[in-house]
mmCIF file of C-alpha atoms and ligand atoms in Angstrom:
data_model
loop_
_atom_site.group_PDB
_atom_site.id
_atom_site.type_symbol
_atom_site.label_atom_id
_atom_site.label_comp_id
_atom_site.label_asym_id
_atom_site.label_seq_id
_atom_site.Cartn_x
_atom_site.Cartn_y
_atom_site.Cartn_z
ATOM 1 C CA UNK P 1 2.705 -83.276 -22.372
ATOM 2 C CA UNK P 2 1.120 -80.146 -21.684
ATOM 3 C CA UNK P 3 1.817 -77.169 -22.173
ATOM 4 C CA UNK P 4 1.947 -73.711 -20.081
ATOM 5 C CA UNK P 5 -0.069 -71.180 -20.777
ATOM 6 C CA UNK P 6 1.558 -68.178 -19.865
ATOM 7 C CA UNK P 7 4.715 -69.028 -20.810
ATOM 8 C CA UNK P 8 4.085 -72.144 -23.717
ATOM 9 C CA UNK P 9 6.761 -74.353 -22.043
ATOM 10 C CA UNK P 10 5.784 -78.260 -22.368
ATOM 11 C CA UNK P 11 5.635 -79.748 -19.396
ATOM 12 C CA UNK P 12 5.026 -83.150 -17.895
ATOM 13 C CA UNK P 13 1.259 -83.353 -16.308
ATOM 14 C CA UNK P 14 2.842 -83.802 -12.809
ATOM 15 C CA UNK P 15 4.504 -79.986 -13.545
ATOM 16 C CA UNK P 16 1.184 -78.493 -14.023
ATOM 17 C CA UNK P 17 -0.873 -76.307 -11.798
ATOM 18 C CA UNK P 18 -4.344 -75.219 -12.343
ATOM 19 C CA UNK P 19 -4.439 -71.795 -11.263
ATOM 20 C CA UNK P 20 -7.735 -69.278 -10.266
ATOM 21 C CA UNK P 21 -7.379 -66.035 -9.920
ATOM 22 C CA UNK P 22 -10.955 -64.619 -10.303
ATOM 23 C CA UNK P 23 -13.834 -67.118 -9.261
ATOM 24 C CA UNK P 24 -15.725 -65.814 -12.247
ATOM 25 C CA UNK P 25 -12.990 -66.450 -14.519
ATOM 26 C CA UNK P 26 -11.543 -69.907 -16.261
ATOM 27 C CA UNK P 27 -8.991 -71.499 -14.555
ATOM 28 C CA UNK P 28 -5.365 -71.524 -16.175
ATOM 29 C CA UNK P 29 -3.231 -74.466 -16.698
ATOM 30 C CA UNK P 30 0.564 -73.131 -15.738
ATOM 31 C CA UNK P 31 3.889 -74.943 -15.377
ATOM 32 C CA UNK P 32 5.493 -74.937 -12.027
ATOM 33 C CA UNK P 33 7.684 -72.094 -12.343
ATOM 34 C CA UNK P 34 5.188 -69.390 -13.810
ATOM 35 C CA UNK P 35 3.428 -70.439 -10.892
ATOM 36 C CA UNK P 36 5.927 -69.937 -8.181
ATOM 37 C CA UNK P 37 6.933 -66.971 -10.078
ATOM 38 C CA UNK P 38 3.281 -65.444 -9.314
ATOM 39 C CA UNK P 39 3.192 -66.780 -5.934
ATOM 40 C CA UNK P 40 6.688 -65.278 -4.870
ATOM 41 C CA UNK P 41 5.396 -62.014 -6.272
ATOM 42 C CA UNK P 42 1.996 -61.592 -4.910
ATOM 43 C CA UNK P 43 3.367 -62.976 -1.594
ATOM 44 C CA UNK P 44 6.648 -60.749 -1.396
ATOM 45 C CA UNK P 45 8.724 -63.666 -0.791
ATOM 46 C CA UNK P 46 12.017 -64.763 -2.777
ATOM 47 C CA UNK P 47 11.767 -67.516 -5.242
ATOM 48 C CA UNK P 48 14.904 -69.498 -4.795
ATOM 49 C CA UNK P 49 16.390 -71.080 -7.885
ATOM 50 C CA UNK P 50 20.032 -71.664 -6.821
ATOM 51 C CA UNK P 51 19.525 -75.289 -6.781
ATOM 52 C CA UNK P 52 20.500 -78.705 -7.874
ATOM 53 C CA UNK P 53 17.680 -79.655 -9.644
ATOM 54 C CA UNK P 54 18.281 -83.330 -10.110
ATOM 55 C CA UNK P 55 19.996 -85.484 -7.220
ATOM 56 C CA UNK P 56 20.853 -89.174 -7.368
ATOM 57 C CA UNK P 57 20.869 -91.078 -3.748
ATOM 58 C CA UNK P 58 21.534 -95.162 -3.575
ATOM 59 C CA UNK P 59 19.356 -97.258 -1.332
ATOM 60 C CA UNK P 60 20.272 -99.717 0.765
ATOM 61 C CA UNK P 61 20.716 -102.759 -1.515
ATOM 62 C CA UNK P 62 22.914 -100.481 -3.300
ATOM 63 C CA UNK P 63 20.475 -99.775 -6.658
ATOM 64 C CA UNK P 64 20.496 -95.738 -7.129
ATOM 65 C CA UNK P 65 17.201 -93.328 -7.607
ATOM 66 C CA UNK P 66 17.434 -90.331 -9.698
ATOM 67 C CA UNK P 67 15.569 -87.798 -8.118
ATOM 68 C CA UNK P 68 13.665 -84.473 -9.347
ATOM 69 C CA UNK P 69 14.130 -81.900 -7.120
ATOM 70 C CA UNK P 70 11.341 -79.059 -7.017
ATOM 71 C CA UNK P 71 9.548 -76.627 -4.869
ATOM 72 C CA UNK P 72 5.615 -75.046 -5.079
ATOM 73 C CA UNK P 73 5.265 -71.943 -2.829
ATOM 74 C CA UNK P 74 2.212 -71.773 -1.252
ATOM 75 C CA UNK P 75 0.477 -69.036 1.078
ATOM 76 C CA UNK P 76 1.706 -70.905 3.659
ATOM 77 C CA UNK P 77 5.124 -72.316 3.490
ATOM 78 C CA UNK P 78 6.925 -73.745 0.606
ATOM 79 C CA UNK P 79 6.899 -77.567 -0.826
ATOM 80 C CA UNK P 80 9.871 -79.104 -1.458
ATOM 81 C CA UNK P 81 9.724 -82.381 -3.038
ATOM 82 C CA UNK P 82 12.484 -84.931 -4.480
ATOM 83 C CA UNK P 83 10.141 -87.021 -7.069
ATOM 84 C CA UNK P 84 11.778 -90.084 -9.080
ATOM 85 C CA UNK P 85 10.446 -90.541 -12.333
ATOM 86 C CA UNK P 86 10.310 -94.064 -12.881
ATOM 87 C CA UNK P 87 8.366 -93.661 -16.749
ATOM 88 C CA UNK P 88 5.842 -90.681 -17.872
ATOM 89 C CA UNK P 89 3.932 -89.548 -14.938
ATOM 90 C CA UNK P 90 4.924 -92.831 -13.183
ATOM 91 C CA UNK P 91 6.678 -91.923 -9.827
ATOM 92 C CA UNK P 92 8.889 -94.155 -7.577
ATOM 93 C CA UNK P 93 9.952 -92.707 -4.666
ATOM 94 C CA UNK P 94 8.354 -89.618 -3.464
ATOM 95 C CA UNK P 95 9.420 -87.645 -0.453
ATOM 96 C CA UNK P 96 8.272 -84.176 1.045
ATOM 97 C CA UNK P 97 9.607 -81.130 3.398
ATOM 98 C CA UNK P 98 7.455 -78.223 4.333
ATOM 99 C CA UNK P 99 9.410 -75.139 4.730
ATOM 100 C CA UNK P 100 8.247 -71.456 6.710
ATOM 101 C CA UNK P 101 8.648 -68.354 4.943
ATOM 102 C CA UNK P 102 11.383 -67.238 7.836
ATOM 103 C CA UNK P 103 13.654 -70.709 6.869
ATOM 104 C CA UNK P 104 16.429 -70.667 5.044
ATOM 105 C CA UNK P 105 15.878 -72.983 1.369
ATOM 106 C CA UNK P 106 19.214 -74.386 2.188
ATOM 107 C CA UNK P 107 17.712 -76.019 5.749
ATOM 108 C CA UNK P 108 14.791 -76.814 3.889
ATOM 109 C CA UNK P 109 16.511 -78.757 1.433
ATOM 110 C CA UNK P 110 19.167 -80.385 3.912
ATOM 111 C CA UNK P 111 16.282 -81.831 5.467
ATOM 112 C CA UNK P 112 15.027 -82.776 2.711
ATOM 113 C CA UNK P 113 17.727 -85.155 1.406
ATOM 114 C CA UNK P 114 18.219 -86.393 5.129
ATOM 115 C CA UNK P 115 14.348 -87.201 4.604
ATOM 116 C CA UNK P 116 15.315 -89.283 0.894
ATOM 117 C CA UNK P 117 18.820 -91.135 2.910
ATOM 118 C CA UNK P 118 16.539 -92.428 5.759
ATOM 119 C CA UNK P 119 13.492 -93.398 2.891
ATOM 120 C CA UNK P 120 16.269 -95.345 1.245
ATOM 121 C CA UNK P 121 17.954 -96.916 4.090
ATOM 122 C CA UNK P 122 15.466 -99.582 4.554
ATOM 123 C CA UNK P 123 13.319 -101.796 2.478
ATOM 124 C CA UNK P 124 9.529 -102.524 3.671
ATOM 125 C CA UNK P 125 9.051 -106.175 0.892
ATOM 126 C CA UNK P 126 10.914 -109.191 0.814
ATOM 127 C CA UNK P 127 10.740 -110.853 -2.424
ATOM 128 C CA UNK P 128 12.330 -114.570 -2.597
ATOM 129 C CA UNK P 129 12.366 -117.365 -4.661
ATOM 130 C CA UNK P 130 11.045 -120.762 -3.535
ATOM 131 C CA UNK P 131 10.540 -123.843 -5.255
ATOM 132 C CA UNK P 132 10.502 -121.632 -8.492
ATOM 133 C CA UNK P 133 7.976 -119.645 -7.109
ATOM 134 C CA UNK P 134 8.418 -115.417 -5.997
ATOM 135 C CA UNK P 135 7.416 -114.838 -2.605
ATOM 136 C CA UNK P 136 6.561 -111.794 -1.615
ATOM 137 C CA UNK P 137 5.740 -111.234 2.064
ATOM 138 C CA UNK P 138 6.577 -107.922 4.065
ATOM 139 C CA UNK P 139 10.211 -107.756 5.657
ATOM 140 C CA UNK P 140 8.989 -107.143 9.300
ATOM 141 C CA UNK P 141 6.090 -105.639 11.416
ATOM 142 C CA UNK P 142 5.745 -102.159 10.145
ATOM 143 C CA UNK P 143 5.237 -101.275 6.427
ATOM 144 C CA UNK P 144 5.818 -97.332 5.115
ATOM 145 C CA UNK P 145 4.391 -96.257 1.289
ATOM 146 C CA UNK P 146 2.197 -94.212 -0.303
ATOM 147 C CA UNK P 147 -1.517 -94.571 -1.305
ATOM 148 C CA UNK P 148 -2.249 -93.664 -4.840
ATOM 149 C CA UNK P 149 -5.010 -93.354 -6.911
ATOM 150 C CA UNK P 150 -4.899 -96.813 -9.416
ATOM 151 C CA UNK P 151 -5.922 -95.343 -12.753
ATOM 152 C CA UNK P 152 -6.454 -98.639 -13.993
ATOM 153 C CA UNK P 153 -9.917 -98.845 -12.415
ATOM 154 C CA UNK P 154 -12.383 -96.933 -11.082
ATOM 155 C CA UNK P 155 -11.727 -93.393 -8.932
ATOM 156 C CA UNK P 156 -12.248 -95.992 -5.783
ATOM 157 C CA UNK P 157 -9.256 -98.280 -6.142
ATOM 158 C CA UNK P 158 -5.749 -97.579 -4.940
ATOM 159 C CA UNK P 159 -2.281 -98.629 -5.244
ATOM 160 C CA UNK P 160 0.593 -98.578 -3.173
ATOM 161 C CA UNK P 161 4.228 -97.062 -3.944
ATOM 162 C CA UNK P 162 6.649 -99.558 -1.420
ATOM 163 C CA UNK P 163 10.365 -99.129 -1.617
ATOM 164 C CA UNK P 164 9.493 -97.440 -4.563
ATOM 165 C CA UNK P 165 7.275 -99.944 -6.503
ATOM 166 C CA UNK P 166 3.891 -99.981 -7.252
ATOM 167 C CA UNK P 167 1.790 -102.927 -5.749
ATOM 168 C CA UNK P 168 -1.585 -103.120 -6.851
ATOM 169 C CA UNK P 169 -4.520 -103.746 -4.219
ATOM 170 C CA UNK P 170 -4.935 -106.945 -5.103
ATOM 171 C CA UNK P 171 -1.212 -107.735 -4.738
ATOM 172 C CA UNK P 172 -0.744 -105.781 -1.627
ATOM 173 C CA UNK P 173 -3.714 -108.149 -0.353
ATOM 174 C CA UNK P 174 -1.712 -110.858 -1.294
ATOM 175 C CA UNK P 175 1.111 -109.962 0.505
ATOM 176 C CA UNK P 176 -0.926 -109.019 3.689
ATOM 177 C CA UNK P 177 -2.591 -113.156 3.458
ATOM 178 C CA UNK P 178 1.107 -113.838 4.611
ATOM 179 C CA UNK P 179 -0.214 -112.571 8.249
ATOM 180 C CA UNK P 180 -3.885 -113.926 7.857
ATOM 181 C CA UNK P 181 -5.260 -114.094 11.358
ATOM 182 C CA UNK P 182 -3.136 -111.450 13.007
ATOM 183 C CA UNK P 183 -4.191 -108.182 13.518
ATOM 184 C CA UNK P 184 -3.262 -104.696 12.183
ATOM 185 C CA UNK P 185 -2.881 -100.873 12.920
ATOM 186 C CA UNK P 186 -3.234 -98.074 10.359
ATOM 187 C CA UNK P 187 -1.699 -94.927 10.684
ATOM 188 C CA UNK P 188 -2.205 -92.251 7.546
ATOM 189 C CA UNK P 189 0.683 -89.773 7.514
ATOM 190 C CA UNK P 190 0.684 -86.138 6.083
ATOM 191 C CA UNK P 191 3.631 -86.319 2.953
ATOM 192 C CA UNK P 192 5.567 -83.570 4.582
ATOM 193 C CA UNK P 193 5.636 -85.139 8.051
HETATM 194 ZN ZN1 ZN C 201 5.091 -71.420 -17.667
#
């Protein structure tokens, strides 16, 4: 937990944003909402609160996802992001929409859960049991995830959220041996996009 400190609400380290105003000066440790509070001021743009906070969406093998649902103005646009929890500072699924000053929130955030219903439609792993034995190999040709930083090791090694679930390096190699000797594309894709 840590805690804001303009406004001395605990929040979970994922809520936090370290804030500069002066170069000269310390940075701040805020929560999220003191800090869209000071961006929607110094920007002149409203910062929308009428929403649900917390959504719940089922994926497609019928297991539901509780989602957080929260924004971060920027200079640019705002963040909205639908973030499951799945323990402290351990997220699941994780999905993204950018949104221009001149949108409505509302579009923003229908796109948004569009965005989480077409994550959860399809599943990426297949995990089976053979001869006692869990199988894990990928469902088809194309795999979709998110690279994360693996704070188990080093600052060099990452991890991979699939269908929600973490897969270490070493056990996403293990699943790509399934297609030893073929060959493979890579495509990194902004979060928003
Ligand atoms: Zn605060």
């Amino acid at each position: 937990m840590n805690r804001c400190e303009w406004c001395g609400k605990n929040s979970s380290g994922y809520g936090m944003v370290v804030l500069t105003i002066k170069e000269d000066e310390p940075s701040q440790s805020i929560c999220e909402d003191c800090y869209n509070r000071y961006m929607a001021d110094i920007l002149g743009v409203e910062d929308y609160k009428d929403y649900e906070k917390e959504a719940t969406f089922t994926d497609c093998d019928g297991i539901e996802h509780r989602f957080q649902i929260r924004k971060k103005i920027h200079p640019t646009g705002i963040c909205w992001e639908a973030v499951e929890f799945t323990g402290v500072d351990k997220i699941g699924y994780s999905f993204e929409v950018h949104q221009d000053f001149e949108e409505d929130s509302n579009y923003a955030l229908k796109r948004l859960y569009k965005k989480i219903r077409k994550g959860l439609s399809q599943k990426f792993i297949k995990r089976e049991v053979f001869q006692g034995h869990e199988l894990i190999s990928f469902k088809g040709n194309i795999v979709e995830g998110r690279i994360e930083w693996d704070d188990r090791y080093d600052d060099r090694t990452p991890k991979f959220i699939i269908d929600g679930q973490e897969y270490s390096l070493e056990e996403f190699g293990r699943i790509m041996m399934s297609c030893e000797g073929w060959n493979f594309r890579l495509e990194i894709i902004e979060p928003t996009e």
